Coordinates of C-alpha atoms in Angstrom, one line a residue:
X1436 CA -30.1 -18.8 -13.3
X1437 CA -30.2 -15.0 -11.8
X1438 CA -29.2 -16.4 -8.1
X1439 CA -26.1 -18.2 -10.2
X1440 CA -25.2 -15.3 -11.9
X1441 CA -25.2 -13.0 -8.8
X1442 CA -23.4 -15.8 -7.0
X1443 CA -20.7 -15.9 -9.6
X1444 CA -20.3 -12.0 -9.8
X1445 CA -19.9 -11.9 -6.0
X1446 CA -17.2 -15.0 -5.6
X1447 CA -15.3 -13.4 -8.6
X1448 CA -15.3 -9.6 -7.2
X1449 CA -14.5 -11.2 -3.7
X1450 CA -11.5 -13.5 -5.2
X1451 CA -10.3 -10.4 -7.0
X1452 CA -10.3 -8.1 -3.6
X1453 CA -8.5 -11.2 -1.9
X1454 CA -5.9 -11.4 -4.6
X1455 CA -5.2 -7.7 -4.8
X1456 CA -4.8 -7.7 -1.0
X1457 CA -2.5 -10.5 -1.2
X1458 CA -0.4 -9.0 -3.9
X1459 CA 0.6 -5.9 -2.2
X1460 CA 3.1 -7.7 0.2
X1461 CA 4.5 -9.0 -3.0
X1462 CA 4.5 -5.7 -4.6
X1463 CA 6.4 -4.2 -1.6
X1464 CA 8.9 -6.9 -2.0
X1465 CA 9.2 -6.4 -5.8
X1466 CA 9.6 -2.7 -5.5
X1467 CA 12.1 -3.3 -2.3
X1468 CA 10.0 -1.2 0.3
X1469 CA 11.0 -4.0 2.9
X1470 CA 14.7 -2.5 2.3
X1471 CA 13.6 0.6 4.4
X1472 CA 10.4 -0.4 6.0
X1473 CA 9.1 -3.3 8.2
X1474 CA 5.3 -4.1 8.8
X1475 CA 5.5 -4.0 12.2
X1476 CA 9.2 -2.5 13.1
X1477 CA 11.0 0.7 12.1
X1478 CA 14.0 -0.2 9.8
X1479 CA 15.5 3.2 8.3
X1480 CA 11.9 4.2 7.9
X1481 CA 8.8 3.7 10.0
X1482 CA 7.2 0.6 10.3
X1483 CA 3.7 0.4 8.1
X1484 CA 1.7 -0.2 10.9
X1485 CA 2.9 3.1 12.4
X1486 CA 2.3 4.7 9.1
X1487 CA -1.0 3.4 9.2
X1488 CA -1.9 4.5 12.7
X1489 CA -0.8 8.0 12.0
X1490 CA -3.3 8.3 9.1
X1491 CA -6.1 6.3 10.6
X1492 CA -9.1 7.7 9.8
X1493 CA -7.7 10.4 7.5
X1494 CA -8.4 10.7 3.3
X1495 CA -4.7 10.4 2.9
X1496 CA -4.7 7.8 0.2
X1497 CA -3.6 10.4 -2.6
X1498 CA -1.2 12.4 -1.0
X1499 CA 0.9 9.0 0.4
X1500 CA 1.0 8.0 -3.4
X1501 CA 2.7 11.4 -4.5
X1502 CA 5.0 11.1 -1.3
X1503 CA 6.1 7.7 -2.1
X1504 CA 6.4 8.7 -6.0
X1505 CA 8.3 11.8 -5.3
X1506 CA 10.0 11.0 -2.0
X1507 CA 10.0 13.5 1.2
X1508 CA 10.7 13.9 4.7
X1509 CA 9.4 15.3 7.9
X1510 CA 6.8 13.4 8.5
X1511 CA 8.4 10.6 10.6
X1512 CA 11.7 12.5 11.4
X1513 CA 14.6 13.9 9.3
X1514 CA 15.7 11.0 7.2
X1515 CA 14.6 11.6 3.7
X1516 CA 12.4 8.8 1.8
X1517 CA 13.9 8.4 -1.8
X1518 CA 11.5 9.0 -4.8
X1519 CA 10.0 5.9 -6.4
X1520 CA 9.1 7.0 -9.7
X1521 CA 9.8 3.3 -11.2
X1522 CA 6.5 2.2 -9.2
X1523 CA 3.3 2.3 -12.0
X1524 CA 0.2 4.0 -10.4
X1525 CA -1.8 1.0 -10.2
X1526 CA 0.7 -0.9 -8.2
X1527 CA 1.4 2.4 -6.3
X1528 CA -2.3 2.6 -5.4
X1529 CA -2.4 -0.8 -4.0
X1530 CA 0.8 -0.4 -2.1
X1531 CA -0.5 2.5 0.1
X1532 CA -3.8 0.8 0.3
X1533 CA -2.4 -2.1 1.9
X1534 CA 0.2 0.0 3.8
X1535 CA -3.1 1.9 5.2
X1536 CA -4.7 -1.2 6.0
X1537 CA -2.1 -2.4 8.6

């Protein structure tokens, strides 16, 4: 009985993590992130892989969430990133986590 419960809990947590990771590209589409960013190539803004590479190993999640929400410039050149206040905080966390995992 305990083994079955533990197995069920582990499977459900794994499914939640997998669905959250899968949802992030869908969220990027939903919030139009791909209008300015590509996963592996620069569009107007940097590629998500370039962002992940620049910040690898750094505790940058909260700072990037704020930058996406409020906008900013200077990290990857002079072109500013528009603010995105319409993105709910829960979605923003998933998006930034996904970008940093690229």
